[in-house]
Short mmCIF file of C-alpha atoms in Angstrom, two decimals:
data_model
loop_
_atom_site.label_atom_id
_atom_site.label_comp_id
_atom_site.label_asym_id
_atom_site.label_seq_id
_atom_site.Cartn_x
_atom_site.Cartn_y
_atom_site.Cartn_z
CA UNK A 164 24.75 2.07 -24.01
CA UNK A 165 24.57 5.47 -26.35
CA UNK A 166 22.92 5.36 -29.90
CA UNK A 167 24.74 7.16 -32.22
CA UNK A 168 24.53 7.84 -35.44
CA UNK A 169 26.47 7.80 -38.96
CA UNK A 170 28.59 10.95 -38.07
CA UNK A 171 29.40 9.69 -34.58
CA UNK A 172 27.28 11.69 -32.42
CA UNK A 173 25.41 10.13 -29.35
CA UNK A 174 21.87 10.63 -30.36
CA UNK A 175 20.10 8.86 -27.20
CA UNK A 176 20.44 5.97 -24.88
CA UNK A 177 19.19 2.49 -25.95
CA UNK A 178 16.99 0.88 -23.33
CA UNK A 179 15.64 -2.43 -24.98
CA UNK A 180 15.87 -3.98 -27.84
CA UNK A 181 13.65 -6.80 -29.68
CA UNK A 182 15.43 -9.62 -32.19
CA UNK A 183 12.46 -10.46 -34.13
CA UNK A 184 9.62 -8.47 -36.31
CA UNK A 185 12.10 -6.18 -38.11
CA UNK A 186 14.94 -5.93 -35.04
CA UNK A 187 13.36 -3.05 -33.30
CA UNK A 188 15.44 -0.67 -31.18
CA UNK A 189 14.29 1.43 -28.40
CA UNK A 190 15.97 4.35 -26.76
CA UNK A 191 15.52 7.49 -25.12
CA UNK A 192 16.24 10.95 -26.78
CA UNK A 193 19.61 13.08 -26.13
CA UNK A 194 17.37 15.96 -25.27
CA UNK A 195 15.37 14.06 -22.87
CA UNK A 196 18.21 12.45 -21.12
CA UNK A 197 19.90 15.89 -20.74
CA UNK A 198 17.22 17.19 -18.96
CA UNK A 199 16.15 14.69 -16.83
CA UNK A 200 20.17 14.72 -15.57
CA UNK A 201 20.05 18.11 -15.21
CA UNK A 202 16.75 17.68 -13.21
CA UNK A 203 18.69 14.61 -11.38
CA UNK A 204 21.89 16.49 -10.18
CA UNK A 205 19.82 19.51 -9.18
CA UNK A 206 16.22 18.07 -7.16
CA UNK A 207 17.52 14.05 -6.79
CA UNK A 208 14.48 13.65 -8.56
CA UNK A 209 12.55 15.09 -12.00
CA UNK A 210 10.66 17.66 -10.30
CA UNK A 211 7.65 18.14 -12.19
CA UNK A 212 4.95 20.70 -11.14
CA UNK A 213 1.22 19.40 -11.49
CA UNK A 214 -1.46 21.02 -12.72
CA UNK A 215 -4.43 18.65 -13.07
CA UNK A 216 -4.80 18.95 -16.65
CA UNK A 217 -5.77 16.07 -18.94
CA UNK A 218 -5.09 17.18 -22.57
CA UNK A 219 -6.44 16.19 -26.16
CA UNK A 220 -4.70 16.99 -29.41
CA UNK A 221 -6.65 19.40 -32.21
CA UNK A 222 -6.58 15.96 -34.42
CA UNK A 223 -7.49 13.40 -32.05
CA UNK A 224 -7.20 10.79 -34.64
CA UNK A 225 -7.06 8.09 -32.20
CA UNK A 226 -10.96 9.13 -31.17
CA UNK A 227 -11.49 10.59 -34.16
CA UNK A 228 -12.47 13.86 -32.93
CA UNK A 229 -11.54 16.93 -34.70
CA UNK A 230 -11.39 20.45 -33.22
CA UNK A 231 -11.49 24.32 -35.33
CA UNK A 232 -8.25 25.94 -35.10
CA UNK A 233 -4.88 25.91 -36.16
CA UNK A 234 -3.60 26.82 -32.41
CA UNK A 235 -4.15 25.89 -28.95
CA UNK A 236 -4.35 22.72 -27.30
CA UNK A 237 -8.03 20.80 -25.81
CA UNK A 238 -8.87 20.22 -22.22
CA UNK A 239 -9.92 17.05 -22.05
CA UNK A 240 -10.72 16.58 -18.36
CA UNK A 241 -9.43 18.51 -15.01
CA UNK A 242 -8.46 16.25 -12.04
CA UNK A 243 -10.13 16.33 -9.10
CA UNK A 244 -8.91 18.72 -6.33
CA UNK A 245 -6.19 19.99 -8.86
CA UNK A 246 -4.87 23.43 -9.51
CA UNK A 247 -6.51 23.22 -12.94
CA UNK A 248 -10.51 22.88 -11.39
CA UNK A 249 -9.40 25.53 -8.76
CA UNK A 250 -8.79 27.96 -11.08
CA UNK A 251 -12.31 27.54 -13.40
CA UNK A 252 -10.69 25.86 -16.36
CA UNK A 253 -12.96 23.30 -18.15
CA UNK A 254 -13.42 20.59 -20.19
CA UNK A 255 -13.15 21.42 -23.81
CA UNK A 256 -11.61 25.13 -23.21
CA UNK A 257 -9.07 25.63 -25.93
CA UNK A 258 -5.51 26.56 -23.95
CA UNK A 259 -3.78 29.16 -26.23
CA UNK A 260 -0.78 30.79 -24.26
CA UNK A 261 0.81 29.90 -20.86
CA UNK A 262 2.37 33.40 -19.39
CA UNK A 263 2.01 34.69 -23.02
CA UNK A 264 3.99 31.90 -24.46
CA UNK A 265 1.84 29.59 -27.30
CA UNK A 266 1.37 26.25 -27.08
CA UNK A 267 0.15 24.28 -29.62
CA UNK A 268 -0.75 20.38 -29.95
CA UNK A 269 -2.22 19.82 -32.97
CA UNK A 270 -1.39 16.14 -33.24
CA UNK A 271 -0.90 13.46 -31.02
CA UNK A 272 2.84 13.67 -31.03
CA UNK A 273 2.73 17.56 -29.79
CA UNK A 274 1.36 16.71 -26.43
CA UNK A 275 4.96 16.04 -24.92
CA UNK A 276 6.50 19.10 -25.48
CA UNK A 277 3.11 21.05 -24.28
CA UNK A 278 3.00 18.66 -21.15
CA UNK A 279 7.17 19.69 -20.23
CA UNK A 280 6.08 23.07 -20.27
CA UNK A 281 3.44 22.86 -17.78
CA UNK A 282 5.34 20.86 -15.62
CA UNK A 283 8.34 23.08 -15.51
CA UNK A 284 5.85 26.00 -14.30
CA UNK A 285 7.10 26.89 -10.52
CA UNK A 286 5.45 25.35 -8.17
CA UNK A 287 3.28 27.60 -5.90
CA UNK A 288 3.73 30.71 -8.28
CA UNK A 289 0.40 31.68 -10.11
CA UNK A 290 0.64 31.31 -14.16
CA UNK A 291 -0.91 33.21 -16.56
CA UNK A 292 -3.39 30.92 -18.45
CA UNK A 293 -5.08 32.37 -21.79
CA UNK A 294 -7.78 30.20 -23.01
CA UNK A 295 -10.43 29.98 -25.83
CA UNK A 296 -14.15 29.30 -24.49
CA UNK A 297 -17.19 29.31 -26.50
CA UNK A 298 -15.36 31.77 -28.88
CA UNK A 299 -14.39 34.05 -26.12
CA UNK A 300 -10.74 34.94 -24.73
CA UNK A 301 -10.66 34.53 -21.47
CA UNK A 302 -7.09 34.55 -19.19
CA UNK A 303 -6.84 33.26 -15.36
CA UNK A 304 -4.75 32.26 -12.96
CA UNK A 305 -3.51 28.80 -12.54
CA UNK A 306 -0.90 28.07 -9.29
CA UNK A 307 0.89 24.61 -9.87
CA UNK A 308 1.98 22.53 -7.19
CA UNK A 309 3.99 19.40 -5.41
CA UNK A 310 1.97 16.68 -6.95
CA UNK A 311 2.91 14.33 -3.99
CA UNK A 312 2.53 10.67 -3.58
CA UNK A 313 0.30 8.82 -5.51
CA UNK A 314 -0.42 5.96 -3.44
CA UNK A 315 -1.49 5.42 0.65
CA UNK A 316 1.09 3.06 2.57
CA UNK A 317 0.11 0.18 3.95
CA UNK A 318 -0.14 -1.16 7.41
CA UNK A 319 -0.49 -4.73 8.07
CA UNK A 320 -2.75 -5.75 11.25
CA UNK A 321 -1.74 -9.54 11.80
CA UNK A 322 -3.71 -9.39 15.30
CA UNK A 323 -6.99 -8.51 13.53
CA UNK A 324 -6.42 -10.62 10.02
CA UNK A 325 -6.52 -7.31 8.00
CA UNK A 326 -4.39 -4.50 6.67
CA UNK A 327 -5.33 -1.45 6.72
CA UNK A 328 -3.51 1.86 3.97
CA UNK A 329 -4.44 5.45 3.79
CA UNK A 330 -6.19 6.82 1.21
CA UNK A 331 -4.93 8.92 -1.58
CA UNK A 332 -6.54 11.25 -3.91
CA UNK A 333 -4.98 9.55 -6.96
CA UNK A 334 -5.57 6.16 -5.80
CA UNK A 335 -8.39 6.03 -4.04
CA UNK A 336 -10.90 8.80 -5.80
CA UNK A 337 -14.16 6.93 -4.84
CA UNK A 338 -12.87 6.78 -1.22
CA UNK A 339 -11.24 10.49 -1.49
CA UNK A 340 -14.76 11.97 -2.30
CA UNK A 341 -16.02 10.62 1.16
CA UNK A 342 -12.90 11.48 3.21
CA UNK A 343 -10.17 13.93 2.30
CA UNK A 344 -8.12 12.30 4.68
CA UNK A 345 -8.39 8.83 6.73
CA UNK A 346 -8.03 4.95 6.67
CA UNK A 347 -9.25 2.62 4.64
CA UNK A 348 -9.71 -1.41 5.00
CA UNK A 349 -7.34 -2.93 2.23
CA UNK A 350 -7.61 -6.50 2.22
CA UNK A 351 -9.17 -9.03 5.13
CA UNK A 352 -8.29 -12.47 5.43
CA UNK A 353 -10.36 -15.56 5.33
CA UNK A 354 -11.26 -16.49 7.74
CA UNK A 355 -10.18 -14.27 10.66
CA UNK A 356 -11.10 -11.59 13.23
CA UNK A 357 -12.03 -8.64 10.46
CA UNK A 358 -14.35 -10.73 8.39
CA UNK A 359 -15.84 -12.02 10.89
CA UNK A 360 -16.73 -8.60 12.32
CA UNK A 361 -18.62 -7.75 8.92
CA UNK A 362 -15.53 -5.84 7.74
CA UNK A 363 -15.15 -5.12 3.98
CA UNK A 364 -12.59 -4.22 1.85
CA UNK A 365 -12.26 -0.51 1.25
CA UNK A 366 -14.52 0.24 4.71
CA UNK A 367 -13.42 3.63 5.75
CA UNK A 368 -12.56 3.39 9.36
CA UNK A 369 -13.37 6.45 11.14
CA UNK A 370 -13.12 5.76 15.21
CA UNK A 371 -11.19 2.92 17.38
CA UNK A 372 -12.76 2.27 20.48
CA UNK A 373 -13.20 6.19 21.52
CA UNK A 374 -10.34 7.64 19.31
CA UNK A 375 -10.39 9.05 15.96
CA UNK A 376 -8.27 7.51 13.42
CA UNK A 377 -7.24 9.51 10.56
CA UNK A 378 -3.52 8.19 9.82
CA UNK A 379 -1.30 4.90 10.05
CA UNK A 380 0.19 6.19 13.12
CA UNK A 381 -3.43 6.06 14.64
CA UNK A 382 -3.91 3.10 13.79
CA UNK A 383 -0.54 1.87 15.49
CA UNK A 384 -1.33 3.76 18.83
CA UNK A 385 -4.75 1.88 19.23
CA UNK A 386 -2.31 -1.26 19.61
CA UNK A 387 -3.55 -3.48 16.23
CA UNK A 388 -0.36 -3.86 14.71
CA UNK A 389 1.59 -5.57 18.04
CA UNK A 390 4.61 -6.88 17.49
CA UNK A 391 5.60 -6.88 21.63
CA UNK A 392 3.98 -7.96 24.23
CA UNK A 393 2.35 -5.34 26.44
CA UNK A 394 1.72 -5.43 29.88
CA UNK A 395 -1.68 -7.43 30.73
CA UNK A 396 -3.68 -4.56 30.98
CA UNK A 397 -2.79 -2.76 27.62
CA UNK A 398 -2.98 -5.91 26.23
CA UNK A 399 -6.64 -6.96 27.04
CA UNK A 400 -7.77 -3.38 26.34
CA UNK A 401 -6.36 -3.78 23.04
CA UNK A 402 -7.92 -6.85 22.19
CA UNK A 403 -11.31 -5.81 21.91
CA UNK A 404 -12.18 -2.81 20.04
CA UNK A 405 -15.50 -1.20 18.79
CA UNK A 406 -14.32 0.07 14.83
CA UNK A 407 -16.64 2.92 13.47
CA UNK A 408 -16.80 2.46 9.76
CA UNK A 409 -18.33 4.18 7.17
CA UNK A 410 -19.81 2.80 4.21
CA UNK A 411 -20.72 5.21 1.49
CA UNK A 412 -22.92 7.88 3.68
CA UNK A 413 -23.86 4.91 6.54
CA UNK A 414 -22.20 4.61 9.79
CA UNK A 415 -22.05 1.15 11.12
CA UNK A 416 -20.09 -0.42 13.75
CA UNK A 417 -17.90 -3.64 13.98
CA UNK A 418 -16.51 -5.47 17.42
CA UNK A 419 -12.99 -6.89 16.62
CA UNK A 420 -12.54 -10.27 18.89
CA UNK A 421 -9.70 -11.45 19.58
CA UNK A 422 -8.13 -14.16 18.07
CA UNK A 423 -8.37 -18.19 19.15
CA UNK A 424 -5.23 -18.42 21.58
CA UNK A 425 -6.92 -15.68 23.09
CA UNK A 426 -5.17 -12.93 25.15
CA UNK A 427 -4.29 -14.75 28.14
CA UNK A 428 -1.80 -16.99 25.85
CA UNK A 429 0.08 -13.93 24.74
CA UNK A 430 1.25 -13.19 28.26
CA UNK A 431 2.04 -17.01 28.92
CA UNK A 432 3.82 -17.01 25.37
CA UNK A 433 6.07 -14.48 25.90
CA UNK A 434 7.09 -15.85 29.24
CA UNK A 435 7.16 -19.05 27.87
CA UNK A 436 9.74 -18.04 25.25
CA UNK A 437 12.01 -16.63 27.95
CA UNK A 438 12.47 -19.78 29.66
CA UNK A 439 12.59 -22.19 26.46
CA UNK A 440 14.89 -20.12 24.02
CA UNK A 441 17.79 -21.80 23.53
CA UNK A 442 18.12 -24.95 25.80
CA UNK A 443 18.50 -28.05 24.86
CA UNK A 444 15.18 -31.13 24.39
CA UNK A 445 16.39 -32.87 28.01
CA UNK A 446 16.39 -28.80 29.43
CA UNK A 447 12.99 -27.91 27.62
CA UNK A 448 11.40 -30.81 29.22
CA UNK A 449 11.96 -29.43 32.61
CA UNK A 450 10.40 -26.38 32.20
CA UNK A 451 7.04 -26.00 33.48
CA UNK A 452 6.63 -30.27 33.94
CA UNK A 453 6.54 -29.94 29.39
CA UNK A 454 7.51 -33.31 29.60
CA UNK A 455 8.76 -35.99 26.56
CA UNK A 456 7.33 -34.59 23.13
CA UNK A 457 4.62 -36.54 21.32
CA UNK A 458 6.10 -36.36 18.16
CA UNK A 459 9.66 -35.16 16.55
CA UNK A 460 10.12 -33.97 13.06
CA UNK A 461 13.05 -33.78 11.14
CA UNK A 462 14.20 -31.72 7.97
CA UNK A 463 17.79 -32.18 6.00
CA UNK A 464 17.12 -29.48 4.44
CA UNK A 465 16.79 -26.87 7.18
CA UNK A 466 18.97 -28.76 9.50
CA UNK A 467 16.80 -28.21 12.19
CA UNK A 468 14.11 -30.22 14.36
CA UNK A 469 10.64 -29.91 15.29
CA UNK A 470 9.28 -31.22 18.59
CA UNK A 471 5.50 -31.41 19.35
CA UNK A 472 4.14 -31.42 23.03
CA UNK A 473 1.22 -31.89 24.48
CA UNK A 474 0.34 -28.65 27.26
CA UNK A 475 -3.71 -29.56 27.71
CA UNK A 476 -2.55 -29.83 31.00
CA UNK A 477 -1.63 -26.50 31.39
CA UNK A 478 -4.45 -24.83 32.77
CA UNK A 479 -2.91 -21.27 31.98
CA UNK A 480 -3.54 -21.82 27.95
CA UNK A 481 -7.27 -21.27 26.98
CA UNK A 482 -7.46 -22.04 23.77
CA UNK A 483 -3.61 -23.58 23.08
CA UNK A 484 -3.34 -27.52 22.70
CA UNK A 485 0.04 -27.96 21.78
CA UNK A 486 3.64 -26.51 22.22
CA UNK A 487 5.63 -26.76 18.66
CA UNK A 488 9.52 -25.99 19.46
CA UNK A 489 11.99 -26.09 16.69
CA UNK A 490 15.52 -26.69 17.54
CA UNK A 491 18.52 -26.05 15.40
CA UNK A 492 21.53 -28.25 14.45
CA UNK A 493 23.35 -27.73 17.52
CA UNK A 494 20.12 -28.90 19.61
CA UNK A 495 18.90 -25.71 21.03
CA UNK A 496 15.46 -23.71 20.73
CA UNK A 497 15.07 -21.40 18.25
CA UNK A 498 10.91 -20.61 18.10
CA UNK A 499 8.15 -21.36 20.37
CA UNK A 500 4.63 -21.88 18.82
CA UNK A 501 1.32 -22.89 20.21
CA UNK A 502 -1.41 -24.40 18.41
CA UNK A 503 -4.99 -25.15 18.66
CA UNK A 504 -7.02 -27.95 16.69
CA UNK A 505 -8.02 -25.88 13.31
CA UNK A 506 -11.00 -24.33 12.66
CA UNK A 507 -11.29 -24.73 8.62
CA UNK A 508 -9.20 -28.36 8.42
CA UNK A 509 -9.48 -29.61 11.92
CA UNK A 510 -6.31 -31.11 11.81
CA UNK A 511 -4.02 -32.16 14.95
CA UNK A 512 -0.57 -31.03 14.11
CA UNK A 513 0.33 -34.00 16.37
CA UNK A 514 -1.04 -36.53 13.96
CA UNK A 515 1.43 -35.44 11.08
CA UNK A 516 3.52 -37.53 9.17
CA UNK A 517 7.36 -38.16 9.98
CA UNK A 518 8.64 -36.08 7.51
CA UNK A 519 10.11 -32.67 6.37
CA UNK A 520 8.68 -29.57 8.34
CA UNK A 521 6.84 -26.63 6.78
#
């Protein structure tokens, strides 16, 4: 709610509060929540400009650094890529005026009202920028713009045991030097199909089989992220891919396999699915000579029932051994899963206890 003061008047807007050490309040300024409405009503959003400047205080008494002059305000770095480095402005220049206005942050507490004024500069619109530099004057011309997003999305690969997310200049600067624009391997899981192609975490991927990839939407057209089943011949094309990755300056190659069910057992899944999907135990046994199931779980919780069944006798499923079908409360499939014998526990799901289900 508003913080007001002794004659009445709203003052700010408290945010938090904390009932020990001294009952400290916390709220945000009038002023500032004026503006930023203001900014709200008019963009949907506080539409800052960005300039690339990193600033320092003429008493830096955090660092204990101390700068001559009673005016002005310290470059302490310039971003990467940023308008600031474009235009020639360095580290340590003394900023004096912005389009013949003065600025001045001479403590630590100035720099907020120096950073609101360069990020209410127009975007796109050169600025005048008058600077002190190795006690010279010098003035140029600084052009602010859309600052953007500051993170890559993400893409998760479930087929290859990896995700994949783009990389950003604010996020990803090591990887942003290397590539202005591209791909980059985000996390791999353990075990699976990336890691065991000798990919890495933050691998820039630069080619899929003979296609550049430079966006998420690449990515997706190469097929890794399926969520459908294809026909037979998209699938097997997409289930073995040569990945051109770059590490640092090398170029190396990885060979994406394809997972343990192999690609056959999609195709069989998917028309398995169509024929089991909501019968009933005595229907499902029918289908495709299933037969009784080996085992049969049951969970109160979830009201719902598992049944395990043995399909080594289909010949169709490479690498599946058994058929897991869950069935709800009124008795009819819900989810068809295969399973193989585990590579890291080498358990049978088969051999499980009666009990709940995962």
């Amino acid at each position: 709610g508003p913080l007001v003061n002794t004659a009445g008047d709203i003052v700010g807007i408290n945010t938090r509060a904390m009932f020990f050490g001294g009952d400290m309040g916390f709220a945000i300024p009038a002023t500032t929540i004026r503006f930023i409405v203001a900014q709200l009503r008019k963009f949907k959003k506080v539409n800052w400009s960005w300039t690339g400047l990193q600033l320092q205080p003429l008493k830096d008494f955090r660092k204990n650094i101390y700068f001559e002059g009673n005016e002005g305000v310290i470059v302490a770095e310039t971003d990467p890529e940023s308008p600031a480095r474009r235009a020639g402005i360095r580290v340590r220049d003394r900023i004096l005026r912005v389009n013949g206005r003065p600025i001045t942050a001479m403590w630590e507490e100035d720099l907020p009202a120096v950073r609101k004024t360069l990020g209410l500069l127009e975007k796109d619109k050169p600025a005048r920028i008058e600077l002190r530099r190795n006690g010279k004057t010098l003035t140029v011309e600084l052009t602010p713009r859309e600052k953007g997003k500051v993170e890559g999305e993400e893409l998760d690969c479930p087929r290859w045991d990896m995700t994949v997310k783009a990389i950003n200049q604010f996020d990803n600067e090591d990887l942003y030097f290397y590539r202005k624009k591209g791909i980059f391997v985000f996390g791999v899981k353990y075990p699976g199909n990336a890691i065991n192609a000798k990919l890495q975490i933050e691998d820039i991927i630069l080619r899929i089989g003979d296609k550049e990839v430079e966006t998420l939407e690449d990515v997706k057209h190469r097929g890794v992220s399926m969520i459908v089943y294809p026909d037979k011949g998209d699938l097997l094309k997409a289930s073995r891919y040569i990945v051109e990755i770059e590490k640092g300056r090398i170029t190396a190659f990885a060979k994406i396999k394809r997972n343990i069910d192999g690609v056959e057992d999609l195709i069989h899944r998917a028309n398995l699915e169509k024929k089991l999907l909501g019968k009933t135990p005595p229907e499902c046994t029918l289908v495709d000579n299933l037969g009784e199931p080996l085992r049969t779980l049951r969970s109160r919780e979830r009201s719902q029932t598992v049944r395990i069944y043995d399909i080594r006798h289909w010949s169709d499923f490479m690498g599946a051994r058994y058929c897991v079908l869950r069935f709800d409360d009124n008795e009819r499939c819900r989810d068809v899963t295969l399973f193989g014998v585990s590579a890291t526990t080498k358990k049978d799901p088969a051999r499980r206890q009666e009990g709940s289900t995962q």
